Amino acid sequence: MLRYARPIQQLIEALEKLPGIGPKTAQRLTFFLLRSSEQDVRTLGEAILSLKGETQLCQQCYNYCTAELCPICEDPHRDGSVICVVEEVSDLMALERPGEYQGLYHVIGGALSPVENVKPSDLRISELLERIKQTLPQEIILATSPTVEGDATAEYLRELIRALPDPPRITRIALGLPVGGDLDYADQVTLARALRGRTVMED
Amino acid sequence: MLRYARPIQQLIEALEKLPGIGPKTAQRLTFFLLRSSEQDVRTLGEAILSLKGETQLCQQCYNYCTAELCPICEDPHRDGSVICVVEEVSDLMALERPGEYQGLYHVIGGALSPVENVKPSDLRISELLERIKQTLPQEIILATSPTVEGDATAEYLRELIRALPDPPRITRIALGLPVGGDLDYADQVTLARALRGRTVMED
């Protein structure tokens, strides 16, 4: 029924496939691009086209990168004795944002889930165990999400890592109240975990 | 501080320039594209790159099209005796969606606004008047937005069209309660306009 010009229709349909972008937003973005400068539109289009071709996975930690190793693994100032295990690259990016953590990462690529049929062999778990055996880190931080799947994955990894000869220290990222959060609004499970994980106040 | 691979960083920055897309959404979309198939990503990138080059403005109504005239102006089944004046192509698209209107359009490209310094010469008003003089339509529907700017633009156009020799009938798109809307929730201005614009119920 709609009589969009073909290039417009094609872009709207392509944008609609993106998560969180419905027909209205896709149309709005398309009309915005029609009004944008030729240069801005070309920059966006070329950034999309070069994304897949120029991006690969870090051979050590499975972060996205353009070389064999990612900038984190290549950085001589990072502490190779600590490996933080995360589900996805976006989790790694979130942990990098505060600029606090100085160790390395290992992106396993998801969490175990019987519902979504994610088995241990679907994740980069054997690669993690092999890496631990070869680089002998002192600590493994399990930073999978505090969800049923993430917790189960952390438990599963803990068992496997503990069974290694001379295993590293295994820690789990802290669960508790978010900073700035109101105790009154926190859900019961978070409150219970925050109580259980209470720490001694230093002088 | 953040250590994204360069192609990822470039795409995030390009996406952030789009309206309604902040850093978080830009990152989420980028990681979605990294997980998408090569084909889907190429389709999107190429659709963006071909958008500006292959799209032009209809010489008659200023809708977007790929030829000299847009599909609406070219369609022999459309009623050339009615021209509906809208601000933007997206308004034209919205009016096309119900599939009810069978006349033609004229996209003037915005609304008069002293605040945003949009003057009559910035809009395609002389083109509209010329078109009316040449094609002699029977009715002009002023469908600019029911905003201060849209109302002022409609008033301005009405004066100009009325001053033409043998002017067409000039109508304004109806203002009133949205279908399915709750009278209780309607704002006062809309309620007042809906009362003022009441119509006789047919038997």
CSV table of C-alpha atoms in Angstrom, one decimal:
chain,number,residue,atom,x,y,z
A,1,MET,CA,0.0,0.0,0.0
A,2,LEU,CA,2.7,2.4,1.0
A,3,ARG,CA,4.5,4.2,-1.9
A,4,TYR,CA,8.0,4.8,-0.7
A,5,ALA,CA,10.7,5.2,-3.2
A,6,ARG,CA,12.6,1.9,-3.5
A,7,PRO,CA,15.9,3.0,-1.8
A,8,ILE,CA,13.8,4.4,1.1
A,9,GLN,CA,11.8,1.2,1.5
A,10,GLN,CA,14.9,-1.0,1.4
A,11,LEU,CA,16.6,1.0,4.1
A,12,ILE,CA,13.5,1.0,6.3
A,13,GLU,CA,13.3,-2.8,6.0
A,14,ALA,CA,16.9,-3.2,6.8
A,15,LEU,CA,16.7,-1.0,9.8
A,16,GLU,CA,13.6,-2.8,11.1
A,17,LYS,CA,15.7,-5.9,11.6
A,18,LEU,CA,17.7,-4.2,14.3
A,19,PRO,CA,16.8,-4.9,17.9
A,20,GLY,CA,14.5,-2.2,19.5
A,21,ILE,CA,13.8,-0.6,16.1
A,22,GLY,CA,10.2,-0.8,14.9
A,23,PRO,CA,8.7,0.5,11.7
A,24,LYS,CA,8.2,4.0,13.1
A,25,THR,CA,11.7,4.4,14.3
A,26,ALA,CA,13.1,2.9,11.1
A,27,GLN,CA,11.1,5.4,9.1
A,28,ARG,CA,12.2,8.3,11.3
A,29,LEU,CA,15.9,7.3,11.0
A,30,THR,CA,15.6,7.0,7.2
A,31,PHE,CA,14.1,10.4,6.8
A,32,PHE,CA,16.8,11.8,9.2
A,33,LEU,CA,19.4,10.3,6.9
A,34,LEU,CA,17.7,11.8,3.8
A,35,ARG,CA,18.1,15.2,5.4
A,36,SER,CA,21.7,14.5,6.7
A,37,SER,CA,24.8,15.5,4.8
A,38,GLU,CA,26.2,13.2,2.1
A,39,GLN,CA,29.3,12.8,4.2
A,40,ASP,CA,27.6,11.7,7.4
A,41,VAL,CA,25.5,9.2,5.5
A,42,ARG,CA,28.6,7.8,3.8
A,43,THR,CA,30.5,7.6,7.1
A,44,LEU,CA,27.7,5.5,8.6
A,45,GLY,CA,27.3,3.2,5.6
A,46,GLU,CA,31.0,2.6,5.3
A,47,ALA,CA,31.4,2.0,9.0
A,48,ILE,CA,28.7,-0.7,8.8
A,49,LEU,CA,30.2,-2.3,5.7
A,50,SER,CA,33.7,-2.4,7.1
A,51,LEU,CA,32.5,-3.7,10.5
A,52,LYS,CA,32.5,-7.5,9.8
A,53,GLY,CA,35.4,-7.5,7.4
A,54,GLU,CA,37.9,-5.7,9.6
A,55,THR,CA,36.8,-7.2,13.0
A,56,GLN,CA,38.1,-10.5,14.3
A,57,LEU,CA,38.2,-12.2,17.7
A,58,CYS,CA,41.3,-11.9,19.9
A,59,GLN,CA,43.1,-15.3,19.9
A,60,GLN,CA,43.6,-15.1,23.7
A,61,CYS,CA,40.5,-13.6,25.3
A,62,TYR,CA,37.9,-13.5,22.4
A,63,ASN,CA,37.4,-9.7,22.6
A,64,TYR,CA,36.7,-8.1,19.3
A,65,CYS,CA,39.9,-6.7,17.7
A,66,THR,CA,41.6,-5.9,14.4
A,67,ALA,CA,44.8,-7.9,15.0
A,68,GLU,CA,45.7,-11.3,16.4
A,69,LEU,CA,45.5,-10.0,20.0
A,70,CYS,CA,43.2,-7.3,21.3
A,71,PRO,CA,44.5,-4.0,22.8
A,72,ILE,CA,43.9,-5.3,26.3
A,73,CYS,CA,45.8,-8.5,25.8
A,74,GLU,CA,48.6,-6.7,24.0
A,75,ASP,CA,48.9,-4.0,26.7
A,76,PRO,CA,52.1,-4.7,28.8
A,77,HIS,CA,50.7,-2.6,31.7
A,78,ARG,CA,47.8,-5.0,32.2
A,79,ASP,CA,48.1,-7.6,35.0
A,80,GLY,CA,48.3,-11.1,33.4
A,81,SER,CA,47.9,-12.8,36.8
A,82,VAL,CA,44.1,-12.1,36.9
A,83,ILE,CA,41.6,-13.3,34.3
A,84,CYS,CA,38.0,-12.0,34.5
A,85,VAL,CA,35.5,-14.3,32.9
A,86,VAL,CA,32.6,-12.6,31.2
A,87,GLU,CA,29.7,-13.8,29.0
A,88,GLU,CA,29.9,-11.3,26.2
A,89,VAL,CA,32.2,-8.6,24.8
A,90,SER,CA,29.6,-6.0,25.9
A,91,ASP,CA,30.1,-7.2,29.5
A,92,LEU,CA,33.9,-6.7,29.1
A,93,MET,CA,33.2,-3.2,27.8
A,94,ALA,CA,31.0,-2.4,30.8
A,95,LEU,CA,33.8,-3.6,33.2
A,96,GLU,CA,36.3,-1.5,31.3
A,97,ARG,CA,34.3,1.7,31.6
A,98,PRO,CA,35.2,2.5,35.3
A,99,GLY,CA,38.9,2.1,34.3
A,100,GLU,CA,39.5,0.3,37.6
A,101,TYR,CA,40.3,-3.3,36.6
A,102,GLN,CA,43.8,-3.8,35.3
A,103,GLY,CA,43.7,-7.6,34.7
A,104,LEU,CA,42.8,-9.5,31.5
A,105,TYR,CA,39.5,-11.0,30.3
A,106,HIS,CA,38.1,-14.2,28.9
A,107,VAL,CA,34.9,-13.9,26.9
A,108,ILE,CA,33.2,-17.3,27.0
A,109,GLY,CA,30.4,-16.3,24.6
A,110,GLY,CA,27.3,-16.8,26.7
A,111,ALA,CA,25.9,-18.6,29.7
A,112,LEU,CA,24.7,-22.2,30.1
A,113,SER,CA,21.0,-22.5,29.5
A,114,PRO,CA,18.9,-25.6,29.2
A,115,VAL,CA,16.0,-23.5,27.9
A,116,GLU,CA,18.0,-22.0,25.1
A,117,ASN,CA,20.0,-25.2,24.6
A,118,VAL,CA,23.4,-23.6,25.4
A,119,LYS,CA,25.7,-26.5,26.4
A,120,PRO,CA,29.2,-26.2,27.8
A,121,SER,CA,30.6,-27.2,24.3
A,122,ASP,CA,28.9,-24.0,22.9
A,123,LEU,CA,30.9,-21.8,25.2
A,124,ARG,CA,34.7,-21.1,25.1
A,125,ILE,CA,35.2,-23.1,28.3
A,126,SER,CA,37.9,-25.6,27.1
A,127,GLU,CA,39.8,-22.6,25.8
A,128,LEU,CA,39.6,-21.0,29.2
A,129,LEU,CA,40.9,-24.1,31.0
A,130,GLU,CA,43.7,-24.5,28.5
A,131,ARG,CA,44.6,-20.8,28.9
A,132,ILE,CA,44.7,-21.2,32.7
A,133,LYS,CA,46.9,-24.3,32.4
A,134,GLN,CA,49.3,-22.5,30.1
A,135,THR,CA,49.5,-19.0,31.7
A,136,LEU,CA,49.0,-20.0,35.3
A,137,PRO,CA,47.1,-16.9,36.6
A,138,GLN,CA,46.8,-16.3,40.3
A,139,GLU,CA,43.1,-15.4,40.2
A,140,ILE,CA,40.0,-16.1,38.1
A,141,ILE,CA,37.1,-13.6,38.6
A,142,LEU,CA,33.9,-15.2,37.5
A,143,ALA,CA,31.9,-12.2,36.3
A,144,THR,CA,29.0,-13.9,34.5
A,145,SER,CA,25.7,-12.2,35.1
A,146,PRO,CA,23.8,-12.5,38.4
A,147,THR,CA,21.1,-14.5,36.7
A,148,VAL,CA,20.1,-18.2,37.0
A,149,GLU,CA,22.1,-19.0,33.9
A,150,GLY,CA,25.0,-16.8,34.9
A,151,ASP,CA,25.2,-18.3,38.4
A,152,ALA,CA,24.9,-21.8,37.0
A,153,THR,CA,27.7,-21.1,34.6
A,154,ALA,CA,29.9,-19.6,37.4
A,155,GLU,CA,29.3,-22.7,39.5
A,156,TYR,CA,30.1,-25.0,36.6
A,157,LEU,CA,33.3,-23.1,35.9
A,158,ARG,CA,34.3,-23.1,39.5
A,159,GLU,CA,34.1,-26.9,39.6
A,160,LEU,CA,36.2,-27.3,36.5
A,161,ILE,CA,38.8,-24.8,37.5
A,162,ARG,CA,39.1,-26.2,41.0
A,163,ALA,CA,39.8,-29.6,39.5
A,164,LEU,CA,42.9,-28.3,37.7
A,165,PRO,CA,46.4,-29.1,39.1
A,166,ASP,CA,47.5,-26.1,41.2
A,167,PRO,CA,44.2,-24.2,40.7
A,168,PRO,CA,44.1,-20.3,40.9
A,169,ARG,CA,42.0,-18.5,43.4
A,170,ILE,CA,38.4,-18.3,42.2
A,171,THR,CA,36.3,-15.3,43.0
A,172,ARG,CA,32.8,-14.2,42.0
A,173,ILE,CA,32.0,-10.5,41.3
A,174,ALA,CA,30.2,-9.0,44.3
A,175,LEU,CA,26.4,-8.9,44.4
A,176,GLY,CA,24.6,-6.2,46.5
A,177,LEU,CA,22.9,-2.9,46.4
A,178,PRO,CA,23.7,-0.7,43.4
A,179,VAL,CA,25.5,2.5,44.5
A,180,GLY,CA,23.0,5.3,44.7
A,181,GLY,CA,20.1,2.8,44.9
A,182,ASP,CA,17.4,3.1,47.5
A,183,LEU,CA,17.3,0.2,50.0
A,184,ASP,CA,13.6,0.6,50.0
A,185,TYR,CA,13.3,-0.1,46.3
A,186,ALA,CA,15.7,-3.0,46.1
A,187,ASP,CA,14.2,-6.4,45.4
A,188,GLN,CA,14.2,-9.1,48.1
A,189,VAL,CA,16.8,-11.3,46.3
A,190,THR,CA,19.2,-8.5,45.9
A,191,LEU,CA,18.7,-7.4,49.6
A,192,ALA,CA,19.3,-11.0,50.8
A,193,ARG,CA,22.5,-11.3,48.7
A,194,ALA,CA,23.6,-7.8,49.9
A,195,LEU,CA,23.2,-8.9,53.5
A,196,ARG,CA,24.9,-12.2,53.0
A,197,GLY,CA,27.8,-10.5,51.3
A,198,ARG,CA,28.3,-7.9,54.0
A,199,THR,CA,31.9,-6.7,54.6
A,200,VAL,CA,33.7,-5.5,57.7
A,201,MET,CA,34.0,-1.8,57.8
A,202,GLU,CA,37.6,-0.7,58.0
A,203,ASP,CA,38.7,2.0,60.5
B,1,MET,CA,39.6,5.1,28.2
B,2,LEU,CA,37.5,2.5,26.3
B,3,ARG,CA,39.4,0.0,24.2
B,4,TYR,CA,37.0,-0.8,21.4
B,5,ALA,CA,38.5,-2.1,18.2
B,6,ARG,CA,38.6,0.8,15.7
B,7,PRO,CA,35.9,-0.4,13.3
B,8,ILE,CA,33.6,-0.9,16.3
B,9,GLN,CA,34.4,2.5,17.7
B,10,GLN,CA,33.7,4.1,14.3
B,11,LEU,CA,30.3,2.5,13.9
B,12,ILE,CA,29.3,3.4,17.5
B,13,GLU,CA,30.2,7.0,16.9
B,14,ALA,CA,28.4,7.1,13.5
B,15,LEU,CA,25.2,5.6,15.1
B,16,GLU,CA,25.3,8.0,18.0
B,17,LYS,CA,24.7,10.8,15.6
B,18,LEU,CA,21.2,9.4,14.8
B,19,PRO,CA,18.2,10.9,16.6
B,20,GLY,CA,17.1,9.0,19.7
B,21,ILE,CA,20.2,6.8,19.7
B,22,GLY,CA,22.5,7.3,22.6
B,23,PRO,CA,25.9,5.6,23.4
B,24,LYS,CA,24.2,2.6,25.0
B,25,THR,CA,21.9,1.9,22.1
B,26,ALA,CA,24.7,2.6,19.6
B,27,GLN,CA,26.8,0.0,21.3
B,28,ARG,CA,24.0,-2.5,21.5
B,29,LEU,CA,23.3,-2.1,17.8
B,30,THR,CA,26.9,-2.5,16.9
B,31,PHE,CA,27.3,-5.7,18.9
B,32,PHE,CA,24.1,-7.0,17.3
B,33,LEU,CA,25.5,-6.3,13.9
B,34,LEU,CA,28.7,-8.1,14.9
B,35,ARG,CA,26.6,-11.2,15.6
B,36,SER,CA,24.5,-10.8,12.5
B,37,SER,CA,25.1,-12.6,9.2
B,38,GLU,CA,27.5,-11.0,6.7
B,39,GLN,CA,24.6,-10.7,4.3
B,40,ASP,CA,22.3,-8.8,6.7
B,41,VAL,CA,25.1,-6.3,7.5
B,42,ARG,CA,26.0,-5.8,3.9
B,43,THR,CA,22.3,-5.2,3.0
B,44,LEU,CA,22.0,-2.5,5.7
B,45,GLY,CA,25.3,-0.8,4.8
B,46,GLU,CA,24.5,-0.8,1.1
B,47,ALA,CA,21.0,0.5,1.7
B,48,ILE,CA,22.4,3.4,3.6
B,49,LEU,CA,25.1,4.1,0.9
B,50,SER,CA,22.6,4.1,-2.0
B,51,LEU,CA,19.9,6.1,-0.1
B,52,LYS,CA,21.1,9.6,-1.0
B,53,GLY,CA,22.5,8.8,-4.5
B,54,GLU,CA,19.4,7.1,-5.7
B,55,THR,CA,16.8,9.3,-4.1
B,56,GLN,CA,15.6,12.6,-5.6
B,57,LEU,CA,12.6,14.9,-5.1
B,58,CYS,CA,9.4,14.6,-7.2
B,59,GLN,CA,9.4,17.6,-9.5
B,60,GLN,CA,5.7,18.1,-8.9
B,61,CYS,CA,5.0,17.4,-5.2
B,62,TYR,CA,8.5,17.1,-3.6
B,63,ASN,CA,7.9,13.6,-2.3
B,64,TYR,CA,11.0,11.4,-2.4
B,65,CYS,CA,11.3,9.3,-5.5
B,66,THR,CA,13.7,7.7,-8.0
B,67,ALA,CA,12.4,9.2,-11.2
B,68,GLU,CA,11.2,12.7,-12.2
B,69,LEU,CA,7.8,12.1,-10.8
B,70,CYS,CA,6.9,10.1,-7.6
B,71,PRO,CA,4.7,7.0,-7.9
B,72,ILE,CA,1.7,9.0,-6.5
B,73,CYS,CA,2.0,11.8,-9.1
B,74,GLU,CA,2.5,9.2,-11.8
B,75,ASP,CA,-0.5,7.1,-10.8
B,76,PRO,CA,-3.3,7.8,-13.3
B,77,HIS,CA,-5.9,6.5,-10.7
B,78,ARG,CA,-5.1,9.4,-8.3
B,79,ASP,CA,-7.4,12.4,-8.4
B,80,GLY,CA,-5.5,15.4,-9.6
B,81,SER,CA,-8.3,17.8,-8.6
B,82,VAL,CA,-7.3,17.6,-4.9
B,83,ILE,CA,-3.9,18.6,-3.5
B,84,CYS,CA,-3.1,18.0,0.1
B,85,VAL,CA,-0.4,20.3,1.5
B,86,VAL,CA,1.8,18.7,4.1
B,87,GLU,CA,5.0,19.8,5.9
B,88,GLU,CA,7.2,16.8,5.4
B,89,VAL,CA,7.4,13.6,3.4
B,90,SER,CA,6.8,11.7,6.6
B,91,ASP,CA,3.4,13.4,6.9
B,92,LEU,CA,2.6,12.4,3.4
B,93,MET,CA,3.5,8.8,4.3
B,94,ALA,CA,1.3,9.0,7.4
B,95,LEU,CA,-1.7,10.1,5.3
B,96,GLU,CA,-1.0,7.4,2.8
B,97,ARG,CA,-1.2,4.7,5.4
B,98,PRO,CA,-5.0,4.5,5.8
B,99,GLY,CA,-5.2,4.1,2.0
B,100,GLU,CA,-8.2,6.4,2.0
B,101,TYR,CA,-7.0,9.6,0.3
B,102,GLN,CA,-6.9,9.4,-3.5
B,103,GLY,CA,-5.7,12.9,-4.4
B,104,LEU,CA,-2.2,14.3,-4.8
B,105,TYR,CA,0.2,16.0,-2.4
B,106,HIS,CA,2.4,19.0,-2.1
B,107,VAL,CA,5.3,18.8,0.4
B,108,ILE,CA,6.2,22.4,1.4
B,109,GLY,CA,9.2,21.2,3.5
B,110,GLY,CA,8.4,22.6,6.9
B,111,ALA,CA,6.3,25.2,8.8
B,112,LEU,CA,6.8,28.9,9.2
B,113,SER,CA,8.6,29.5,12.5
B,114,PRO,CA,10.0,32.8,13.7
B,115,VAL,CA,11.8,30.9,16.5
B,116,GLU,CA,13.6,28.6,14.1
B,117,ASN,CA,13.8,31.4,11.5
B,118,VAL,CA,11.8,29.5,8.9
B,119,LYS,CA,10.5,32.2,6.4
B,120,PRO,CA,8.0,31.7,3.6
B,121,SER,CA,10.9,31.8,1.1
B,122,ASP,CA,12.4,28.7,2.9
B,123,LEU,CA,9.3,26.7,2.1
B,124,ARG,CA,8.0,25.5,-1.3
B,125,ILE,CA,5.1,28.0,-1.3
B,126,SER,CA,5.7,29.7,-4.6
B,127,GLU,CA,6.0,26.3,-6.2
B,128,LEU,CA,2.6,25.4,-4.7
B,129,LEU,CA,1.0,28.6,-6.0
B,130,GLU,CA,2.4,28.1,-9.4
B,131,ARG,CA,1.2,24.5,-9.4
B,132,ILE,CA,-2.3,25.6,-8.5
B,133,LYS,CA,-2.3,28.2,-11.2
B,134,GLN,CA,-1.2,25.7,-13.8
B,135,THR,CA,-3.2,22.6,-12.8
B,136,LEU,CA,-6.3,24.3,-11.5
B,137,PRO,CA,-7.3,21.8,-8.7
B,138,GLN,CA,-10.8,22.1,-7.2
B,139,GLU,CA,-9.6,21.7,-3.6
B,140,ILE,CA,-6.6,22.4,-1.5
B,141,ILE,CA,-6.5,20.5,1.8
B,142,LEU,CA,-4.2,22.2,4.3
B,143,ALA,CA,-2.8,19.3,6.4
B,144,THR,CA,0.1,21.1,8.2
B,145,SER,CA,0.4,20.0,11.8
B,146,PRO,CA,-2.0,21.2,14.4
B,147,THR,CA,0.7,23.2,16.1
B,148,VAL,CA,1.2,26.9,16.5
B,149,GLU,CA,3.6,26.8,13.5
B,150,GLY,CA,1.4,24.5,11.4
B,151,ASP,CA,-1.7,26.6,12.1
B,152,ALA,CA,0.1,29.8,11.2
B,153,THR,CA,1.4,28.2,8.0
B,154,ALA,CA,-2.1,27.1,7.1
B,155,GLU,CA,-3.5,30.6,7.7
B,156,TYR,CA,-0.7,32.1,5.6
B,157,LEU,CA,-1.3,29.7,2.7
B,158,ARG,CA,-5.1,30.3,2.9
B,159,GLU,CA,-4.6,34.0,2.4
B,160,LEU,CA,-2.2,33.5,-0.6
B,161,ILE,CA,-4.4,30.8,-2.3
B,162,ARG,CA,-7.6,32.9,-1.8
B,163,ALA,CA,-5.9,35.8,-3.5
B,164,LEU,CA,-5.4,33.7,-6.7
B,165,PRO,CA,-7.7,34.3,-9.7
B,166,ASP,CA,-10.5,31.6,-9.5
B,167,PRO,CA,-9.2,30.1,-6.3
B,168,PRO,CA,-9.9,26.4,-5.4
B,169,ARG,CA,-11.9,25.4,-2.3
B,170,ILE,CA,-9.5,25.5,0.7
B,171,THR,CA,-10.0,23.1,3.6
B,172,ARG,CA,-8.1,22.3,6.8
B,173,ILE,CA,-7.7,18.7,8.1
B,174,ALA,CA,-10.1,18.0,11.0
B,175,LEU,CA,-9.0,18.5,14.6
B,176,GLY,CA,-10.7,16.6,17.3
B,177,LEU,CA,-10.5,13.6,19.6
B,178,PRO,CA,-8.3,10.7,18.4
B,179,VAL,CA,-10.3,7.6,17.6
B,180,GLY,CA,-10.2,5.2,20.6
B,181,GLY,CA,-9.0,8.0,22.8
B,182,ASP,CA,-10.6,8.6,26.2
B,183,LEU,CA,-12.5,12.0,26.4
B,184,ASP,CA,-11.4,12.1,30.1
B,185,TYR,CA,-7.7,12.1,29.0
B,186,ALA,CA,-7.9,14.6,26.2
B,187,ASP,CA,-6.3,18.0,26.7
B,188,GLN,CA,-8.4,21.1,27.0
B,189,VAL,CA,-7.3,22.6,23.6
B,190,THR,CA,-8.2,19.4,21.8
B,191,LEU,CA,-11.5,19.2,23.6
B,192,ALA,CA,-12.4,22.7,22.7
B,193,ARG,CA,-11.4,22.2,19.0
B,194,ALA,CA,-13.4,18.9,19.0
B,195,LEU,CA,-16.5,20.8,20.3
B,196,ARG,CA,-16.1,23.6,17.9
B,197,GLY,CA,-15.7,21.2,15.0
B,198,ARG,CA,-18.7,19.1,15.8
B,199,THR,CA,-20.6,17.6,12.9
B,200,VAL,CA,-24.3,16.8,12.4
B,201,MET,CA,-25.0,13.1,12.8
B,202,GLU,CA,-26.5,11.6,9.7
B,203,ASP,CA,-29.5,9.3,10.0
